[in-house]
Short mmCIF file of C-alpha atoms and ligand atoms in Angstrom, two decimals:
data_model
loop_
_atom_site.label_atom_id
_atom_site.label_comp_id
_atom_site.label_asym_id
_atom_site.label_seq_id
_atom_site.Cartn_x
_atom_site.Cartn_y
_atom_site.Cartn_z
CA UNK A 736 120.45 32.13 70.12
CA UNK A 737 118.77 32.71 66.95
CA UNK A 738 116.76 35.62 67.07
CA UNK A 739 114.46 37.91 64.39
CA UNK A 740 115.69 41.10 63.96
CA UNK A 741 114.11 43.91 62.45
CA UNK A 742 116.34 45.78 60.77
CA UNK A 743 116.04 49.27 58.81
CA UNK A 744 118.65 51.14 56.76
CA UNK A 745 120.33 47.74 55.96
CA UNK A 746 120.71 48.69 52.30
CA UNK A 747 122.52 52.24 53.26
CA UNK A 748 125.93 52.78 53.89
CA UNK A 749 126.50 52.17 57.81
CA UNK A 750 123.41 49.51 57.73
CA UNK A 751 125.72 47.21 55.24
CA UNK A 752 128.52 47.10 57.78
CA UNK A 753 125.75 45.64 60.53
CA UNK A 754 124.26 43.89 57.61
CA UNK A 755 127.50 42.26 56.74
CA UNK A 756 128.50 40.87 60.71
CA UNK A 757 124.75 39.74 61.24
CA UNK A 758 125.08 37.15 58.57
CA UNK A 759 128.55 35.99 58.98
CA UNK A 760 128.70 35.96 62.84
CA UNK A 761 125.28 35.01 63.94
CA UNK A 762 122.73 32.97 62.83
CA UNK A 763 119.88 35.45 63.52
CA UNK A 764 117.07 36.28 60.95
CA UNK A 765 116.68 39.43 59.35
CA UNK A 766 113.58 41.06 58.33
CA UNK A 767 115.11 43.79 56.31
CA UNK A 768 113.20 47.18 55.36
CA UNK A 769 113.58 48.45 52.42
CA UNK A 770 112.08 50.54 50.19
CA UNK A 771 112.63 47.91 46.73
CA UNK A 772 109.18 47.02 45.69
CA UNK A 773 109.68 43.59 44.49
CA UNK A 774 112.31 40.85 46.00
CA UNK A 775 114.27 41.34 42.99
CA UNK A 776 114.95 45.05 43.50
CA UNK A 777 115.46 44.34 47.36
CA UNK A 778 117.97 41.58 46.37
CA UNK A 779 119.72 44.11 43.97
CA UNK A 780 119.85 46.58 46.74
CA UNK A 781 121.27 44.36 49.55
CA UNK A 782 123.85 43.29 46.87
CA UNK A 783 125.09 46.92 46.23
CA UNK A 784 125.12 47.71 50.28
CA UNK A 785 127.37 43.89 50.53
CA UNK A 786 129.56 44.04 47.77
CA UNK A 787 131.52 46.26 49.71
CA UNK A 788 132.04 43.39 52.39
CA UNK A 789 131.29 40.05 50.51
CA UNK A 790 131.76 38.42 47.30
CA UNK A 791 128.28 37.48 44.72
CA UNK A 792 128.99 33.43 46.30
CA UNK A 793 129.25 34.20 49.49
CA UNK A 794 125.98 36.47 48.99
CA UNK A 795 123.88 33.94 47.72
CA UNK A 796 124.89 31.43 50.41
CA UNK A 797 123.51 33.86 52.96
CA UNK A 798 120.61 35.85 51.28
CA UNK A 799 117.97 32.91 52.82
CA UNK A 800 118.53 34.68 56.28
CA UNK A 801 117.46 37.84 54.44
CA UNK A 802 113.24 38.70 54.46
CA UNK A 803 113.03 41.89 52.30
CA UNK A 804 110.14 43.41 53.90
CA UNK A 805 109.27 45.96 51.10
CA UNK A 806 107.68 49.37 53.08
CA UNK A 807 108.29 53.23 53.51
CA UNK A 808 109.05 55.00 57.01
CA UNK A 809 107.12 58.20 55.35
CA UNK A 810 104.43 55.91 55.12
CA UNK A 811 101.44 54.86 57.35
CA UNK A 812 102.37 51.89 58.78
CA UNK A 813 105.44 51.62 56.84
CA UNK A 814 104.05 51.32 54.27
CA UNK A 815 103.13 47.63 54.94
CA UNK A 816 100.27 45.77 54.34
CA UNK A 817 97.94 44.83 58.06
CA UNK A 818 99.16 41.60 57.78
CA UNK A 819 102.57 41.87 57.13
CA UNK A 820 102.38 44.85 59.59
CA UNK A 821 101.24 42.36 62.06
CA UNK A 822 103.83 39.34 61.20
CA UNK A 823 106.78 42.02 61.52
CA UNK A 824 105.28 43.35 64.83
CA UNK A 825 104.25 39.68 66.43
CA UNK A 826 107.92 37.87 64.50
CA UNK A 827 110.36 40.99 65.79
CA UNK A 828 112.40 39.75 68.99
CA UNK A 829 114.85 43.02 68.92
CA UNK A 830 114.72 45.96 66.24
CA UNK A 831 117.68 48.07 64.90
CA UNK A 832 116.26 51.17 63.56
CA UNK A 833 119.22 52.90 61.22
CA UNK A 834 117.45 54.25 58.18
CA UNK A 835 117.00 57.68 57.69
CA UNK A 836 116.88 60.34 55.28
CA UNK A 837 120.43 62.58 55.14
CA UNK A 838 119.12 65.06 53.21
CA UNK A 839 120.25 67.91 55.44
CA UNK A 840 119.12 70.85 52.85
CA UNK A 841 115.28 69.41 53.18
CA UNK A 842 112.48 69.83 56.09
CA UNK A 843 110.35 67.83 54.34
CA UNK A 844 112.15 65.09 53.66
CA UNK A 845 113.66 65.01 57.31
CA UNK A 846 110.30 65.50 58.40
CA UNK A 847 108.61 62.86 56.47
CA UNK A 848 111.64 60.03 56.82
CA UNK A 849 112.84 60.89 60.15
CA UNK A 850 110.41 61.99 62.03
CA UNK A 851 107.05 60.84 61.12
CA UNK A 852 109.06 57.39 60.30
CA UNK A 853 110.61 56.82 63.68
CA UNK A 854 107.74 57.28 65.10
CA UNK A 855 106.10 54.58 62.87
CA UNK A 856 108.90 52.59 64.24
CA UNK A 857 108.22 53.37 68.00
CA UNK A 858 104.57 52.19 66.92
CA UNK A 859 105.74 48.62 65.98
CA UNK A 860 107.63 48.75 68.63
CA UNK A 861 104.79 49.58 70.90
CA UNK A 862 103.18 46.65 69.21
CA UNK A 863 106.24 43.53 69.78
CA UNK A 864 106.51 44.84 73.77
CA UNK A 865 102.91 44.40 74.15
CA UNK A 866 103.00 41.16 72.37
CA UNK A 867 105.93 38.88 73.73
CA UNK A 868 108.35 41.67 74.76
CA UNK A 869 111.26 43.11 72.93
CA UNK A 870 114.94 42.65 74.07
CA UNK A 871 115.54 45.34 72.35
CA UNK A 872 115.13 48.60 70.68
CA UNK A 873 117.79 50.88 68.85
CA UNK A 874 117.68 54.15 66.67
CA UNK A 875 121.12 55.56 65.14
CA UNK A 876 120.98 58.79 65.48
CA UNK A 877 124.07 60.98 64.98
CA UNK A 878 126.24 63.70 67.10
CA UNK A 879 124.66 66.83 65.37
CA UNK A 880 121.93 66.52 67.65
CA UNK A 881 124.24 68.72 69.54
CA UNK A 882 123.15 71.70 67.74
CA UNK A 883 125.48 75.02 67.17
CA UNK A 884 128.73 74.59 69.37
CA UNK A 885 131.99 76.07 69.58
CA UNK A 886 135.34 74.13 70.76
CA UNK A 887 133.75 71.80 73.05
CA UNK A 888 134.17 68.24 74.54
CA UNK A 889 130.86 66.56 74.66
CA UNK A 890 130.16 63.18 76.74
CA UNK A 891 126.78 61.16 75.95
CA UNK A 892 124.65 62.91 78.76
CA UNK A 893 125.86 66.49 77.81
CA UNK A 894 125.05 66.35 73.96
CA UNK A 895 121.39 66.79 74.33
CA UNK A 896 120.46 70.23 75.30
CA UNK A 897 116.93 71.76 74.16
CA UNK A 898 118.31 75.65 74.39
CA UNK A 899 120.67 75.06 71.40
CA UNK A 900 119.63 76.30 67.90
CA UNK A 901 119.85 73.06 65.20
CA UNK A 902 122.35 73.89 62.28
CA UNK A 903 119.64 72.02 60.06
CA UNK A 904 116.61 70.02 59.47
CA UNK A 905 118.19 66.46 59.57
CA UNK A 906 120.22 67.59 63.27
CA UNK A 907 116.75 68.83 64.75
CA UNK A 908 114.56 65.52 63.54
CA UNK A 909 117.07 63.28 64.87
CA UNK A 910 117.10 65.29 67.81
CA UNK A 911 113.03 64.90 68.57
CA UNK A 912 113.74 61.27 67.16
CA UNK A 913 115.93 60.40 70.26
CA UNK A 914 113.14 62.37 72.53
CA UNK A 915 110.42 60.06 71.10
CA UNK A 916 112.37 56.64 72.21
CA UNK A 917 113.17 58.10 75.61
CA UNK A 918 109.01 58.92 76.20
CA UNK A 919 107.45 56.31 74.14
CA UNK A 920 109.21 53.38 74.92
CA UNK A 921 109.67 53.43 78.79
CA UNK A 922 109.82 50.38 79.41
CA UNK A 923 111.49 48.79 76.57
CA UNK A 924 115.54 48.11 76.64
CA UNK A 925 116.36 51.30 74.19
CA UNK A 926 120.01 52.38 73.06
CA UNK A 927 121.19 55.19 71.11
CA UNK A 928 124.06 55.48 68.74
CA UNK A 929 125.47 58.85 67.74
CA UNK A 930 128.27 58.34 65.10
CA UNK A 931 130.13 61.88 64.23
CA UNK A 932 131.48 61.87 61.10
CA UNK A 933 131.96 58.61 59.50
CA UNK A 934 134.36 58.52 56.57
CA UNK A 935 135.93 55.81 54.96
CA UNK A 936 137.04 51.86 56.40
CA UNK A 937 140.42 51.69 57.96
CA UNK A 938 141.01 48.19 56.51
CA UNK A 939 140.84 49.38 52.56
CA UNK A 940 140.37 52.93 50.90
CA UNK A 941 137.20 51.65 49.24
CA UNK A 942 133.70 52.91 50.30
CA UNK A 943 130.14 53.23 48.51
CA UNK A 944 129.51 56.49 50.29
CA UNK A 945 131.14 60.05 48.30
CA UNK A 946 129.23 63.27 50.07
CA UNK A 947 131.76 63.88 52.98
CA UNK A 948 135.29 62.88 51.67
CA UNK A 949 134.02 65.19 48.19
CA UNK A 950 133.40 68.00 50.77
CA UNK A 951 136.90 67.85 52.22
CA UNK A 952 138.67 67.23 49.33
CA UNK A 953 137.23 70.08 47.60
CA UNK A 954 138.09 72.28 50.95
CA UNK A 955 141.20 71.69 51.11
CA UNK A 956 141.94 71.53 47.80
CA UNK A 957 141.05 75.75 47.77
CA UNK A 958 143.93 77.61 48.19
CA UNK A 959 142.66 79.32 51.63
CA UNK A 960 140.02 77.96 53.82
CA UNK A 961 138.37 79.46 56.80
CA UNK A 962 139.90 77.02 59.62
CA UNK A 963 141.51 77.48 63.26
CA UNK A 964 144.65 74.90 62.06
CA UNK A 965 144.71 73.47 65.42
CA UNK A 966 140.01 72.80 65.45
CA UNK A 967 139.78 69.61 65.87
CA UNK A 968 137.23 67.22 63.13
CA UNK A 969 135.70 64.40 64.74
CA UNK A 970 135.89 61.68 61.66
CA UNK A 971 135.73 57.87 63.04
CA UNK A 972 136.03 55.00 60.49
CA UNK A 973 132.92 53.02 59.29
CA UNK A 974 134.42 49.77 60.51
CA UNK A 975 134.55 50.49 64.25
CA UNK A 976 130.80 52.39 63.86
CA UNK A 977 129.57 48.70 62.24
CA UNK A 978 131.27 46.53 64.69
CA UNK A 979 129.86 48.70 67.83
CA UNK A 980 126.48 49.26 66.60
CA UNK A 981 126.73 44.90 65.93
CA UNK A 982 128.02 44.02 69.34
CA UNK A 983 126.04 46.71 71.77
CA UNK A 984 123.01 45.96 70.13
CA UNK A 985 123.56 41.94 69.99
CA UNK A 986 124.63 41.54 73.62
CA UNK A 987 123.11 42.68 76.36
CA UNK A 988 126.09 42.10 78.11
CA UNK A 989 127.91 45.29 76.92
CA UNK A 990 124.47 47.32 76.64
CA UNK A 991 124.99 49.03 79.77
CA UNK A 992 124.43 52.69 78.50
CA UNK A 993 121.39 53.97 77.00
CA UNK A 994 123.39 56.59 75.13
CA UNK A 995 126.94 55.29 72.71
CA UNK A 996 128.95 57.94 71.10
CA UNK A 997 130.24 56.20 67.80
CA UNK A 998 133.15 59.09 67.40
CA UNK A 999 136.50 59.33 67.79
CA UNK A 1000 136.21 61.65 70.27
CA UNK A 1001 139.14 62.47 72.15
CA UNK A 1002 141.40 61.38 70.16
CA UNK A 1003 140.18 63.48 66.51
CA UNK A 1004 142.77 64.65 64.10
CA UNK A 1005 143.39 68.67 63.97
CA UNK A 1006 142.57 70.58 60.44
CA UNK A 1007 145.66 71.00 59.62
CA UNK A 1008 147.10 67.14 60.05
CA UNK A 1009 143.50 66.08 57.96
CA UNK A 1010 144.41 68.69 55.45
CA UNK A 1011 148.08 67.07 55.12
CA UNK A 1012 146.85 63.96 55.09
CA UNK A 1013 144.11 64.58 52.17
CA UNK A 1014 146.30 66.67 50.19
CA UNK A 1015 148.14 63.46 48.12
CA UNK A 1016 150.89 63.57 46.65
CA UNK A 1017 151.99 67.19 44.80
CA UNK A 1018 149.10 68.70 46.49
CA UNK A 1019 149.68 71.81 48.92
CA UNK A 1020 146.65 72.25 51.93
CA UNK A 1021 145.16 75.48 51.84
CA UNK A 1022 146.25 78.44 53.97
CA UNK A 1023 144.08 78.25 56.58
CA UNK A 1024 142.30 81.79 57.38
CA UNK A 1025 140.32 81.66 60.53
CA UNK A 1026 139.04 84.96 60.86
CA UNK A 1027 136.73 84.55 57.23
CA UNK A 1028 134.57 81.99 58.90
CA UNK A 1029 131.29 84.39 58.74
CA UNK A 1030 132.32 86.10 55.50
CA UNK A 1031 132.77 82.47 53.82
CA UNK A 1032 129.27 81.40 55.89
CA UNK A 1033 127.26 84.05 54.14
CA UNK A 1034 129.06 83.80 50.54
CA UNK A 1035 128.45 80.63 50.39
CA UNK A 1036 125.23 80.87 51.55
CA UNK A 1037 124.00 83.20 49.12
CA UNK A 1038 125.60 81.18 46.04
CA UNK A 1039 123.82 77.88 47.15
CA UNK A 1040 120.54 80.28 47.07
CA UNK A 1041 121.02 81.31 43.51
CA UNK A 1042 118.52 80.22 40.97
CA UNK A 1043 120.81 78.41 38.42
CA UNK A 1044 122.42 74.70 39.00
CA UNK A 1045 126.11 74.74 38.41
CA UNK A 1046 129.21 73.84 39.72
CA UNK A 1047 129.37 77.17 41.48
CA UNK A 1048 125.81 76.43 43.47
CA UNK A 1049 127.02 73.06 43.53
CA UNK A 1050 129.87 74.05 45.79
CA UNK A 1051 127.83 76.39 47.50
CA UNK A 1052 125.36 73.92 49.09
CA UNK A 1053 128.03 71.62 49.72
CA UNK A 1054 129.80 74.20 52.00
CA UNK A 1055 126.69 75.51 53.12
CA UNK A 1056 125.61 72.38 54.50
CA UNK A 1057 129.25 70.94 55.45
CA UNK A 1058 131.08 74.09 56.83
CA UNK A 1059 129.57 74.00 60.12
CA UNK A 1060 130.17 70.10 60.90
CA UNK A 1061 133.56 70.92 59.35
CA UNK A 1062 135.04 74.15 61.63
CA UNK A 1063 133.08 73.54 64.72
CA UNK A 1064 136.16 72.01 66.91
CA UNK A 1065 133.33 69.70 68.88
CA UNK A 1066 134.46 66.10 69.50
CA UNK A 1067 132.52 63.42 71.06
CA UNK A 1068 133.41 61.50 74.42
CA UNK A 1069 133.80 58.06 72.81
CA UNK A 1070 134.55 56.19 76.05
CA UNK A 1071 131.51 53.99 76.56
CA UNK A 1072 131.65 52.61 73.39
CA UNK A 1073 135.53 51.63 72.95
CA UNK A 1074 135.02 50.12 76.51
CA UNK A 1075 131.85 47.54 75.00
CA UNK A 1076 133.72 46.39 72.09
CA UNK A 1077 137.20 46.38 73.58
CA UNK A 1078 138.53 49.03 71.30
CA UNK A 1079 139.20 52.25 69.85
CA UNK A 1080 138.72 53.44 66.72
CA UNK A 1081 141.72 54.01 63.93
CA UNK A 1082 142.83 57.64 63.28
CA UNK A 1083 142.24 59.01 60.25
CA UNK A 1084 145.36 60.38 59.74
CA UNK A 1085 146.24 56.63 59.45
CA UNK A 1086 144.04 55.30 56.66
CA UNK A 1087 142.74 58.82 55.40
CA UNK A 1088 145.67 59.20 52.68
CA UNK A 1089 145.14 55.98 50.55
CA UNK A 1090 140.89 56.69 51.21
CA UNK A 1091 141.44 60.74 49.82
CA UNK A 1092 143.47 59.53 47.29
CA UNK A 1093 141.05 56.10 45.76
CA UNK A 1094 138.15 58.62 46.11
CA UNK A 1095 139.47 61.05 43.93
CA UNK A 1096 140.51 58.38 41.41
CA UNK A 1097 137.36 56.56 41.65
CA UNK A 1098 135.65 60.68 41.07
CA UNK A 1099 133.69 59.64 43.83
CA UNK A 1100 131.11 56.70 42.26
CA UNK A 1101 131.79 53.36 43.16
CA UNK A 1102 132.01 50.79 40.66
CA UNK A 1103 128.87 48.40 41.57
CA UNK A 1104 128.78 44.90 40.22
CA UNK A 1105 125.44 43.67 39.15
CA UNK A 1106 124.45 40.96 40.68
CA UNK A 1107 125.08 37.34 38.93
CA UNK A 1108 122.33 34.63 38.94
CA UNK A 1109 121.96 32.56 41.62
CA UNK A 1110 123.59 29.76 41.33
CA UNK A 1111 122.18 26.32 40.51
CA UNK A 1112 123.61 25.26 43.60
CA UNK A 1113 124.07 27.21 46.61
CA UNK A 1114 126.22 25.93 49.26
CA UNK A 1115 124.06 27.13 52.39
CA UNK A 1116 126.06 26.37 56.17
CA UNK A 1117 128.70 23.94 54.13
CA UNK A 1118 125.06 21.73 53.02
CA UNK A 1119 124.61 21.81 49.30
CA UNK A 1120 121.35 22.91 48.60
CA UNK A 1121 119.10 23.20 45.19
N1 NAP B 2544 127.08 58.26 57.34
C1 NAP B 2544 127.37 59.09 58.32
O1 NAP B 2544 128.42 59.76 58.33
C2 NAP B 2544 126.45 59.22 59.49
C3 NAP B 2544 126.83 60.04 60.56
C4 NAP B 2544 125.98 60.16 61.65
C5 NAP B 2544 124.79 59.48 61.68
N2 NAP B 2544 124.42 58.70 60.63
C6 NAP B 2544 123.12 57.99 60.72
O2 NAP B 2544 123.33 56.65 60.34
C7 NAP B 2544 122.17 56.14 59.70
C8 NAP B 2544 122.56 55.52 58.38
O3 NAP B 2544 123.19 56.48 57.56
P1 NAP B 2544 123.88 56.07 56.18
O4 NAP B 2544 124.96 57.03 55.96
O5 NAP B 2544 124.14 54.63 56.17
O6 NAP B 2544 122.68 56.41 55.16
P2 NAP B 2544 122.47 55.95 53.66
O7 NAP B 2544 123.65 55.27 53.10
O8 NAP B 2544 121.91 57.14 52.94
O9 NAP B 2544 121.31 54.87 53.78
C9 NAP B 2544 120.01 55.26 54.11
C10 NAP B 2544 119.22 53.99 54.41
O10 NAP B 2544 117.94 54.40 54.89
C11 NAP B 2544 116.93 53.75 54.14
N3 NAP B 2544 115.80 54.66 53.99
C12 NAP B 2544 115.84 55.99 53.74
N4 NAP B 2544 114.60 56.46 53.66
C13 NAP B 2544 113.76 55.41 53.86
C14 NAP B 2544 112.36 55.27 53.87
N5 NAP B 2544 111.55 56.31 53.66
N6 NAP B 2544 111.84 54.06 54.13
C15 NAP B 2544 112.64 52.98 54.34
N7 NAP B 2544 113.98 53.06 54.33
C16 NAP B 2544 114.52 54.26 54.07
C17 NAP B 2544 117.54 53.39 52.80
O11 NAP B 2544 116.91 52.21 52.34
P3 NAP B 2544 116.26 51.99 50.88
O12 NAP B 2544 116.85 52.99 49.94
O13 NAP B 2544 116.61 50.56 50.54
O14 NAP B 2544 114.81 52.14 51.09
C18 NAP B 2544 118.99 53.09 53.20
O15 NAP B 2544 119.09 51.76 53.62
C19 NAP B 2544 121.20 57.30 59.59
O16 NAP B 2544 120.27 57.21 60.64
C20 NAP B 2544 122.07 58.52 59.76
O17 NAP B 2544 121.36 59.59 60.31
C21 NAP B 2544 125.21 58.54 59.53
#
């Protein structure tokens, strides 16, 4: 079947992995948002999300099943033109919403990107079902629509609760993100994917995305941190996340859930074990001090507050915004989704050594290619074309 997908976020982090098993293992077209404002900068930003995955040849042979639909989720109507607006809505057979903004310090940015942009989405949506009918709709959303928790096991159906506080911005737009699919699209095939913690590909140490494996590195490189050894840190590798979001969205088949966990659930690595693992080589783990949770809360707190931009402040917001997601000992039931694909994610405590260890080397940038000329000759589905 070849189908048109809408897809957003295909130029971020997770999107690439989706990205990357569209083209090799279907033949589906992609109308890809993004916000590049010519088809040279969208081509330059799909190249930087696929390097990771595929080489500049093998790029060029499939960048004709790529649209770059140039838009904005903060803006009205995406930002799109009427007509294009219309083509997207009236071409779309399925659509895989996935971008977002992560910016966890800033309500207006969640506000603006998240919120006011899914709900663009759910608009185009609206449109395609009234059209011709969508097979599909999905939003990623993550697990910290949970909101504040302490030690808990959470399955799909439990996550969701509307009495819990948010720890931030991003966690409570996602949150009214996942509410606005549920009422607005009744009758449209919808599915949710929550992914906890992603961190690194269990198949190489490299990755294009720094924020989380900085904030653990630089926790447990501190002498002390403020950790229960034994709370348990639900990190899942970007790999499995991909190839579930790919498959449960593609085929029907294994959609049987409206809700997917994308986590490691269960099966999460304890603080200490992570801390062992990321340490590397001459490296000691920090003591770990349970009982200065709240002091080390409110420090850091008020140092991320302070006027002046430094390394101290930088630290600051970085525990400010990580130490909950970090010491919270709340995994996620991940049952529904290893039972789609036919399989479980890797530990971390597997491939998280070499990952800590190529991050810090790499001091967390990834070394992007530019992207070569296409060549004269482009060998598209094994035809040589001009
Ligand atoms: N990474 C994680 O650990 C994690 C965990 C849980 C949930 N998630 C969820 O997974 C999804 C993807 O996260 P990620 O880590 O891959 O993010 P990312 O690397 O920061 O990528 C963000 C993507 O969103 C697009 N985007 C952002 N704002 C946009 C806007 N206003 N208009 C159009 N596109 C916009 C960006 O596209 P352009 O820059 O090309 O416009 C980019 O493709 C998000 O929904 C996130 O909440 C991620």
């Amino acid at each position: 079947m070849t189908e048109t997908v809408f897809i957003t976020g295909a130029t971020g982090f997770l999107g690439s992995y989706v990205l990357d098993l569209y083209l090799r293992e279907t033949s589906a077209k992609l109308l890809v948002l993004t916000r590049a404002k010519s088809r040279a900068d969208g081509l330059e930003k799909l190249w930087k999300a696929l390097q990771l995955h595929m080489s500049a040849e093998t790029f060029w042979e499939l960048e004709g099943r790529m649209e770059i639909v140039s838009g904005d989720l903060a803006s009205p109507k995406l930002g799109m033109d009427d007509a294009t607006w219309h083509r997207v809505a009236t071409e779309s057979e399925s659509i895989l919403h996935i971008a977002a903004s992560l910016n966890r310090k800033s309500e207006k940015a969640c506000l603006n990107h998240n919120l006011k942009g899914t709900l663009s989405m759910i608009q185009l949506a609206r449109a395609a079902q009234d059209h011709h009918g969508l097979r599909r709709f999905a939003n990623v959303s993550t697990t910290a629509i949970a909101g504040k928790r302490w030690s808990e096991t959470l399955r799909e159906d439990e996550a969701l609760d509307w009495d819990r506080s948010d720890y931030d911005p991003y966690a409570r737009t996602k949150k009214f993100c996942e509410h606005m699919v549920a009422e607005l699209l009744p009758d449209v095939p919808t599915t949710i994917f929550r992914p906890s913690t992603v961190m690194g590909d269990s198949r190489h140490p490299r990755t294009t995305q720094f924020e989380m494996v900085q904030a653990f590195n630089t926790v447990f490189d501190l002498p002390a941190f403020p950790i229960r050894p034994t709370a348990r840190v639900d990190i899942v590798n970007a790999d499995w996340v991909g190839r579930a979001m790919f498959e449960i969205f593609r085929d029907d088949a294994k959609a049987k859930h409206g809700i997917y966990h994308l986590s490691a659930g269960e099966a999460s690595p304890v603080a200490k074990d992570i801390a062992q693992a990321m340490a590397g080589a001459g490296r000691r783990p920090p003591v770990m001090v349970p009982g200065l949770l709240g002091a080390t809360q409110t420090a850091f707190d008020l140092i991320a507050g302070l006027p002046q931009r430094n390394a101290l402040t930088y630290i600051g917001s970085l525990f400010k915004v990580f130490l909950p997601y970090i010491t919270f000992d709340t995994v996620f039931v991940n049952e529904r989704a290893s039972e789609a694909i036919g399989r479980k994610p890797v530990s971390f405590l597997e491939y998280g050594p070499a990952f800590a260890e190529w991050c810090r080397e790499q001091k967390y940038r990834f070394d992007y290619a530019p992207l070569p000329e296409r060549p004269a000759r482009v060998n598209v589905g094994g035809e040589i074309s001009a």
